[in-house]
XYZ file of C-alpha atoms in Angstrom:
588
model
C 78.235 86.221 74.454
C 79.527 85.226 77.887
C 76.908 87.524 79.404
C 74.143 85.663 77.532
C 75.474 82.305 78.714
C 75.699 83.516 82.296
C 72.180 84.919 82.307
C 70.706 81.792 80.772
C 72.537 79.613 83.277
C 71.123 81.732 86.093
C 67.678 81.224 84.591
C 68.217 77.462 84.699
C 67.573 77.002 80.944
C 68.758 73.854 79.109
C 72.064 73.827 77.170
C 70.254 73.875 73.783
C 69.110 77.392 74.565
C 72.739 78.523 74.098
C 72.441 77.533 70.422
C 69.272 79.578 70.038
C 70.754 82.490 71.860
C 73.918 82.496 69.758
C 71.909 82.336 66.567
C 69.646 85.134 67.737
C 72.566 87.369 68.636
C 74.305 86.802 65.298
C 77.478 85.307 66.790
C 79.467 82.440 65.302
C 80.306 79.430 67.463
C 83.997 78.818 68.041
C 85.313 75.553 66.573
C 88.245 73.477 67.736
C 91.060 72.905 65.198
C 90.283 69.987 62.926
C 86.563 70.185 63.509
C 85.775 72.258 60.395
C 83.456 70.535 57.898
C 84.914 69.322 54.609
C 82.608 71.664 52.696
C 80.344 74.497 53.580
C 76.897 73.481 54.661
C 73.813 75.490 53.765
C 72.443 77.562 56.596
C 69.024 76.527 57.826
C 66.493 78.823 59.340
C 65.838 78.183 63.046
C 62.301 78.428 64.297
C 62.824 79.865 67.804
C 60.370 78.982 70.518
C 59.203 81.763 72.839
C 62.167 82.580 75.069
C 62.678 85.025 77.935
C 64.869 87.252 75.749
C 64.699 90.979 75.335
C 65.560 93.305 72.484
C 68.492 95.672 72.466
C 66.219 98.703 72.635
C 64.553 97.587 75.828
C 65.972 97.484 79.411
C 66.132 94.001 80.927
C 63.885 93.205 83.877
C 65.373 94.367 87.155
C 65.138 90.875 88.601
C 67.320 89.538 85.779
C 69.980 92.247 85.591
C 70.179 93.984 88.968
C 72.053 97.238 88.979
C 75.583 96.974 90.352
C 75.753 99.055 93.538
C 78.029 102.061 93.541
C 81.308 101.377 95.381
C 80.562 103.152 98.643
C 77.039 101.764 98.760
C 78.337 98.230 98.274
C 80.994 98.743 100.966
C 78.410 100.018 103.434
C 76.092 97.084 102.733
C 78.871 94.567 103.259
C 80.097 96.258 106.455
C 76.571 96.389 107.875
C 76.060 92.720 106.997
C 79.319 91.680 108.668
C 78.641 93.843 111.724
C 75.130 92.359 112.108
C 76.653 88.874 111.902
C 79.096 89.832 114.653
C 76.316 91.067 116.910
C 74.330 87.888 116.314
C 77.332 85.698 117.134
C 78.107 87.815 120.199
C 74.610 87.427 121.612
C 74.651 83.695 120.878
C 77.903 83.269 122.792
C 79.980 82.448 119.696
C 82.678 84.851 120.742
C 85.497 83.812 118.424
C 83.176 84.145 115.436
C 81.946 87.529 116.718
C 85.515 88.752 117.066
C 86.307 87.750 113.481
C 83.165 89.462 112.151
C 83.874 92.688 114.030
C 87.490 92.651 112.880
C 86.375 92.310 109.264
C 83.795 95.090 109.547
C 86.346 97.544 110.943
C 89.152 96.491 108.583
C 86.945 96.795 105.504
C 86.150 100.380 106.455
C 89.771 101.301 107.144
C 91.265 99.520 104.159
C 88.667 100.326 101.518
C 90.571 103.329 100.160
C 87.669 105.633 101.031
C 88.109 108.378 103.619
C 85.439 107.694 106.286
C 85.340 111.427 107.047
C 84.897 112.379 103.392
C 81.334 111.136 103.092
C 78.561 111.740 105.675
C 77.149 108.244 105.184
C 80.525 106.545 105.582
C 81.370 108.735 108.568
C 78.139 107.846 110.349
C 78.548 104.129 109.678
C 82.215 104.166 110.656
C 81.418 105.886 113.956
C 78.571 103.476 114.677
C 80.627 100.345 113.996
C 83.737 101.466 115.871
C 81.848 102.824 118.865
C 79.643 99.740 119.108
C 82.539 97.291 118.826
C 84.523 99.127 121.462
C 81.432 99.379 123.665
C 81.176 95.595 123.601
C 84.778 95.447 124.691
C 84.249 97.858 127.551
C 81.171 96.013 128.725
C 83.105 92.767 128.716
C 85.768 91.327 130.978
C 88.780 93.562 130.601
C 91.452 90.850 130.744
C 92.324 89.426 127.345
C 92.146 85.792 128.473
C 88.675 86.098 129.940
C 87.062 84.408 126.987
C 89.766 82.008 125.986
C 88.936 78.430 126.782
C 90.903 76.892 129.638
C 94.013 75.258 128.129
C 93.754 71.485 127.978
C 96.567 69.025 128.667
C 97.385 65.959 126.541
C 95.769 62.729 127.664
C 98.443 60.172 128.682
C 96.580 57.351 126.989
C 97.404 58.908 123.587
C 101.116 58.597 124.272
C 101.152 55.079 125.672
C 98.433 53.162 123.826
C 100.166 53.150 120.432
C 103.563 52.005 121.746
C 105.080 48.544 121.821
C 107.746 47.464 124.289
C 109.974 44.437 124.773
C 109.205 41.936 127.513
C 111.616 41.635 130.424
C 111.451 37.958 131.533
C 112.762 38.933 134.968
C 109.538 40.823 135.662
C 107.244 37.831 135.180
C 107.880 35.975 138.444
C 107.783 39.205 140.440
C 104.544 40.296 138.775
C 102.824 36.946 139.241
C 103.831 36.848 142.896
C 102.648 40.410 143.463
C 99.313 39.639 141.783
C 98.755 36.726 144.156
C 99.595 38.736 147.253
C 97.362 41.767 146.576
C 93.622 42.032 147.001
C 91.683 42.930 143.874
C 88.137 42.884 142.534
C 89.126 42.780 138.851
C 91.047 39.875 137.269
C 94.827 40.497 137.181
C 96.192 38.511 134.256
C 99.990 38.439 133.918
C 101.071 37.649 130.360
C 103.544 39.010 127.822
C 101.204 41.824 126.802
C 100.899 43.042 130.402
C 104.618 42.489 131.068
C 105.586 44.690 128.101
C 103.794 47.666 129.688
C 105.165 46.801 133.122
C 108.561 47.090 131.484
C 107.702 50.506 130.024
C 106.454 51.806 133.372
C 109.895 50.981 134.808
C 111.569 53.392 132.375
C 112.093 57.031 133.439
C 109.300 58.281 131.164
C 106.911 55.516 132.139
C 107.672 55.909 135.835
C 106.948 59.650 135.601
C 103.488 58.899 134.151
C 102.777 56.419 136.947
C 103.979 58.721 139.708
C 101.976 61.674 138.397
C 98.831 59.588 138.282
C 99.334 58.080 141.721
C 100.045 61.495 143.217
C 96.945 63.103 141.717
C 94.828 60.063 142.601
C 95.038 61.118 146.233
C 92.912 64.153 145.480
C 90.044 62.100 144.050
C 90.412 58.576 145.480
C 87.907 59.014 148.288
C 85.248 60.500 145.994
C 85.787 57.916 143.238
C 85.651 55.034 145.719
C 82.353 56.318 147.104
C 80.759 56.734 143.660
C 81.947 53.335 142.393
C 80.482 51.734 145.490
C 77.180 53.570 145.071
C 76.956 52.418 141.450
C 77.855 48.816 142.331
C 80.980 48.386 140.197
C 84.508 47.146 141.132
C 86.768 49.545 143.027
C 89.722 48.636 140.815
C 88.072 50.482 137.918
C 89.738 53.572 139.372
C 92.880 52.495 137.492
C 91.049 52.925 134.205
C 90.961 56.639 135.026
C 94.673 56.557 135.854
C 95.405 55.053 132.442
C 93.123 57.468 130.630
C 94.072 60.789 132.194
C 96.397 60.382 135.202
C 93.470 62.010 137.089
C 93.807 65.295 135.200
C 90.326 66.870 134.731
C 91.583 68.992 131.824
C 93.009 66.039 129.876
C 92.054 66.125 126.202
C 92.740 63.297 123.762
C 93.364 63.554 120.036
C 89.891 62.085 119.511
C 88.279 64.907 121.504
C 87.681 62.903 124.681
C 87.840 65.036 127.832
C 88.242 64.775 131.569
C 89.375 62.199 134.084
C 87.298 59.504 132.393
C 87.841 60.693 128.804
C 84.293 60.927 127.503
C 83.724 61.900 123.887
C 80.925 64.486 123.541
C 78.085 62.266 122.380
C 78.772 59.520 124.925
C 79.016 62.068 127.721
C 75.685 63.530 126.672
C 74.192 60.023 126.693
C 75.065 59.782 130.391
C 73.924 63.270 131.358
C 77.158 65.268 131.075
C 76.090 68.691 129.818
C 78.166 70.891 127.538
C 77.817 74.578 126.714
C 80.008 77.537 125.814
C 80.748 78.018 129.515
C 80.691 74.537 131.060
C 81.759 71.022 130.094
C 80.694 68.515 132.736
C 83.023 65.893 131.295
C 85.644 67.875 133.238
C 83.634 67.715 136.476
C 85.408 64.927 138.421
C 82.409 63.688 140.391
C 79.772 63.949 137.662
C 82.097 62.283 135.159
C 82.942 59.513 137.646
C 79.275 58.705 138.113
C 78.700 58.700 134.358
C 81.707 56.397 133.822
C 80.562 53.977 136.521
C 77.106 53.763 134.965
C 78.521 53.289 131.483
C 80.910 50.541 132.597
C 78.109 48.828 134.490
C 75.989 48.875 131.320
C 78.873 47.453 129.262
C 79.437 44.661 131.769
C 75.729 43.846 131.534
C 76.147 43.591 127.766
C 79.289 41.397 127.669
C 79.421 39.747 131.106
C 83.205 40.273 131.279
C 85.110 43.231 132.752
C 87.979 43.060 130.267
C 85.509 43.197 127.365
C 83.642 46.013 129.139
C 86.883 48.018 129.399
C 87.682 47.327 125.739
C 84.210 48.508 124.763
C 84.699 51.632 126.908
C 87.676 52.438 124.707
C 86.477 51.611 121.194
C 82.711 51.297 121.582
C 80.515 48.246 122.210
C 79.806 47.839 118.487
C 83.444 47.107 117.651
C 83.772 44.579 120.449
C 80.488 42.925 119.474
C 81.712 42.562 115.883
C 84.924 40.964 117.130
C 82.973 38.471 119.235
C 80.694 37.618 116.312
C 83.609 37.174 113.873
C 85.586 34.865 116.131
C 82.929 33.240 118.269
C 84.945 34.092 121.412
C 83.653 36.400 124.164
C 87.167 36.624 125.618
C 89.410 39.676 125.382
C 92.687 37.779 125.039
C 91.286 35.651 122.202
C 90.153 38.799 120.407
C 93.634 40.229 121.025
C 95.415 37.238 119.511
C 93.055 37.118 116.520
C 93.702 40.802 115.820
C 90.061 41.849 115.504
C 90.292 44.900 117.768
C 91.835 48.323 117.038
C 95.500 48.533 118.018
C 94.853 51.133 120.704
C 92.151 48.933 122.260
C 94.417 45.881 122.177
C 96.912 47.818 124.321
C 94.251 49.498 126.457
C 93.413 46.580 128.753
C 97.079 45.482 129.287
C 97.918 49.085 130.244
C 95.175 49.147 132.871
C 96.220 45.762 134.276
C 99.868 46.871 134.438
C 98.972 50.123 136.208
C 96.766 48.220 138.651
C 99.611 45.875 139.544
C 101.991 48.788 140.110
C 99.527 50.923 142.063
C 98.681 48.073 144.437
C 102.342 47.420 145.243
C 104.179 50.613 144.279
C 107.224 49.975 146.475
C 107.700 46.572 144.871
C 108.111 48.340 141.516
C 110.294 51.117 142.856
C 107.613 53.819 142.652
C 107.523 56.352 145.462
C 105.283 59.398 145.629
C 103.300 61.461 148.112
C 99.586 61.556 147.491
C 97.795 64.849 146.982
C 95.204 65.479 149.649
C 91.528 66.034 148.839
C 90.696 69.744 148.705
C 87.647 70.617 150.814
C 85.360 73.294 149.438
C 82.169 75.251 150.048
C 79.350 75.293 147.520
C 77.396 78.426 146.590
C 74.849 79.157 143.884
C 75.490 82.675 142.569
C 72.205 82.563 140.682
C 73.581 84.336 137.610
C 76.766 84.864 135.629
C 79.767 86.156 137.568
C 83.398 86.825 136.668
C 85.744 84.466 138.530
C 88.192 87.326 138.995
C 85.553 89.287 140.888
C 84.933 86.202 143.046
C 88.664 85.830 143.692
C 89.028 89.513 144.608
C 86.003 89.300 146.889
C 87.255 86.366 148.976
C 90.981 87.190 148.634
C 92.197 84.111 146.782
C 93.922 83.786 143.428
C 91.967 82.988 140.286
C 93.870 79.755 139.653
C 92.607 78.354 142.957
C 89.052 78.920 141.788
C 89.771 77.364 138.410
C 91.228 74.232 140.014
C 88.152 73.925 142.238
C 85.843 74.343 139.226
C 87.479 72.433 136.343
C 84.178 72.122 134.476
C 84.258 75.870 133.780
C 85.720 76.450 130.347
C 86.184 80.191 130.833
C 86.772 82.768 133.530
C 83.090 83.078 134.260
C 80.146 81.060 135.494
C 77.139 80.468 133.240
C 73.995 82.544 133.651
C 72.316 79.515 135.214
C 70.586 79.710 138.610
C 71.279 76.010 139.261
C 75.058 76.206 138.718
C 77.089 75.325 141.828
C 80.331 77.253 142.307
C 83.020 75.670 144.497
C 84.882 78.037 146.835
C 87.765 77.337 149.229
C 86.512 75.909 152.499
C 85.318 78.584 154.890
C 84.876 81.407 152.336
C 81.212 81.021 151.378
C 79.956 83.341 154.108
C 82.473 86.059 153.218
C 81.542 85.786 149.571
C 77.814 86.116 150.252
C 78.333 89.133 152.511
C 80.708 91.106 150.294
C 79.222 90.337 146.886
C 76.009 91.969 148.087
C 77.767 95.351 147.747
C 77.750 94.972 143.946
C 74.504 94.817 141.946
C 74.070 91.325 140.450
C 73.743 92.723 136.933
C 77.286 94.135 137.338
C 78.933 90.841 138.353
C 80.281 90.267 134.860
C 81.876 93.691 134.457
C 82.716 95.260 137.830
C 85.814 94.390 139.814
C 87.390 94.895 143.233
C 90.825 96.310 143.932
C 92.910 96.247 147.088
C 94.718 99.571 147.401
C 98.509 99.533 147.415
C 100.785 102.227 148.779
C 100.860 105.340 146.620
C 97.727 104.592 144.602
C 95.150 107.327 144.077
C 91.720 107.596 142.520
C 93.359 109.068 139.447
C 95.891 106.265 139.058
C 93.188 103.621 139.552
C 90.954 105.383 137.038
C 93.757 105.223 134.482
C 94.481 101.574 135.257
C 90.868 100.447 134.873
C 89.871 102.930 132.130
C 87.120 104.519 134.164
C 86.726 108.001 135.605
C 87.844 108.888 139.112
C 84.369 110.266 139.985
C 82.838 106.903 139.008
C 85.145 105.042 141.423
C 84.473 107.618 144.138
C 80.703 107.326 143.660
C 80.751 103.514 143.736
C 82.594 103.619 147.074
C 80.897 106.705 148.628
C 84.164 108.646 148.581
C 84.915 112.288 147.985
C 87.125 113.328 145.089
C 89.796 114.508 147.525
C 89.665 111.549 149.910
C 92.994 109.823 150.352
C 93.172 106.071 149.911
C 94.655 103.863 152.603
C 96.847 100.934 151.751
C 94.887 97.726 152.196
C 91.464 99.230 151.522
C 89.313 97.254 149.105
C 87.473 99.323 146.517
C 84.700 98.510 144.077
C 85.740 99.319 140.501
C 82.734 100.026 138.260
C 82.807 99.075 134.605
C 84.228 101.492 132.084
C 81.731 103.949 130.666
C 80.182 103.185 127.280
C 82.016 104.659 124.346
C 79.082 106.741 123.216
C 79.283 108.681 126.479
C 83.045 109.272 126.327
C 83.491 109.968 122.591
C 85.855 107.097 121.979
C 87.547 106.890 118.630
C 89.747 104.492 116.715
C 92.942 106.026 115.375
C 96.051 104.684 113.741
C 99.304 105.994 115.108
C 102.493 105.989 113.064
C 105.513 105.168 115.235
C 108.104 107.942 115.276
C 111.815 107.772 116.003
C 112.384 107.222 119.719
C 108.855 105.943 120.433
C 108.375 102.987 122.758
C 105.274 100.889 123.283
C 104.975 102.106 126.863
C 105.378 105.725 125.813
C 102.696 105.441 123.141
C 100.384 103.733 125.644
C 100.862 106.605 128.086
C 100.055 109.165 125.390
C 96.677 107.589 124.765
C 95.929 106.547 128.391
C 95.856 102.867 127.526
C 98.035 99.998 128.699
C 100.936 98.459 126.750
C 99.139 95.106 126.995
C 96.121 96.565 125.206
C 98.316 97.980 122.455
C 99.945 94.590 121.971
C 96.564 92.860 121.912
C 94.986 95.300 119.445
C 97.937 95.015 117.075
C 98.864 91.347 117.422
C 102.333 92.169 118.748
C 104.247 89.294 120.298
C 106.824 91.588 121.904
C 106.931 95.166 123.178
C 109.223 96.251 120.342
C 107.952 98.808 117.835
C 109.775 100.141 114.786
C 109.793 103.563 113.207
C 107.119 103.836 110.508
C 104.992 101.016 111.961
C 101.303 101.915 112.198
C 99.455 100.943 115.367
C 95.727 100.692 115.918
C 94.701 102.549 119.086
C 91.279 102.814 120.704
C 91.175 106.073 122.631
C 88.733 107.565 125.099
C 88.129 111.276 124.651
C 90.730 111.488 121.900
C 94.491 111.358 122.217
C 97.467 113.589 121.598
C 98.022 114.454 117.982
C 97.277 111.049 116.489
C 98.014 110.238 112.876
C 95.017 108.898 110.971
C 96.129 106.410 108.327
C 94.131 104.867 105.494
C 94.602 101.969 103.133
C 97.231 103.613 100.962
C 99.511 104.406 103.880
C 102.190 101.830 104.767
C 101.024 99.521 107.489
C 103.386 97.634 109.756
C 101.120 94.665 110.303
C 97.541 93.925 109.426
C 95.527 93.314 112.561
C 91.936 93.128 113.608
C 90.102 94.986 116.317
C 90.200 92.949 119.459
C 86.829 92.262 121.000
C 86.438 90.910 124.479
C 82.953 89.789 125.352
C 81.178 89.218 128.620
C 79.975 85.920 129.966
C 76.410 87.182 130.056
C 76.084 88.705 126.636
C 72.586 89.958 127.369
C 73.766 92.159 130.235
C 74.415 95.310 128.268
C 72.868 97.983 130.469
C 74.862 101.172 130.810
C 76.742 101.587 134.045
C 76.635 104.799 136.035
């Protein structure tokens, strides 16, 4: 009877049809205790309307009762569906989603209980999925962090804005005197609200926040001053950025605001700050400064008061406008006293005023710090996607230097955008342009450079980068027997596609005496790859543990393990993906 109910529900028929269906099938409705009639009632004959029912001697329409796929067929359909989803996410740049889809596709095959080699269809599908997934990995950036978003840092405003502090009466006279003796183009009100934050910024924790901001301000002060002047807004608005982020381009608030000026996504977009998988211009110091200056200028035009403009910058002009309408006062301190603003916004303006007072007379408040110097840079337009590690290896700088010069980049790659401007250390643009010409542009996301160290050979480099020695020799016009000289810089081509090298996925059962490094050597992979593929936090492996290993050309006597075998830890296949997902041509 449940089948009838389910089918009729799927057909979208009204509840009364259940009565007809039960009567037609000769079943008796179940009654709750106490619901039985006092005496038997005569049965009446139901006149059934035409219904989409079928007799027992006739097969139901296929559209109503589809045949349940046989187990292997259903598994293959689901794996193909998940794999297709992974490819679609990969090509769209949704790399985390692609990794999850690929992991599921591989795991479902391995853990289904079916032997992939026991059925030609399963074997073909298994080979296709595993080879394709690994091919994506080999075509991608080889380092595991290449597609992880740049780690953000907490925004200081989150920590300070929700605090309350006592007022130190001894600070008032000093603060009022300092306010009179310093030049300023924003009002500097000294009241209990401002004094409470002045008191906090005298504590060890508060002083550390101030000193960090003042130090980092040196790197951006000249640029910010220029942009504020060009946009026609007060110079003292620079201290809003100090309150928001302590001049940290990677600052991220709990509300999702980013960058020096802490724009939320939709407001940043309103002022021209673009966001993509690769770039977030809210983290571009100069572009974000210009957007902030324009936004603050618009808010001042709306309210005619810089304190109200700053409050609206924090909580939105709509909230401030409602406060003004409710109270009839277009004055921040009146709105503060009447408690019509969010708590964080009430503290926001006093924090900025307190930081302005301290920054203008740091010695008076016992704050001492050396300012960071602006970092000069060259600007180049690569014209297409390029791995930052390749850039770093080309101009002989470390990757972190490039990341600090390009904080708007979310990942270790530039976007495939001909207009994107890449910042390089001053004086390196010419070297970059000359040396990058040795590598075909379509290989910039997958090829690398390597400076030879003493004792390294083509064979050792081939093992390190998972590519053949002849491929390295060919890329650098070397003979197989040529010796490498320490200090030489070689081009390292991308690893060969799996289909060409007969890669396979195996599961290796750890034996007594095995170490992670020893197992890695057996399969010509690195310990880091083994840890990544198996989700290991340490290099320790235990006897009986089963490890997933991707091998090239097979490995030594590997143990293939299926669902019923004990598994040390369930993991997914790791997939690294390239910044330019469309660049999937085979390398020589």
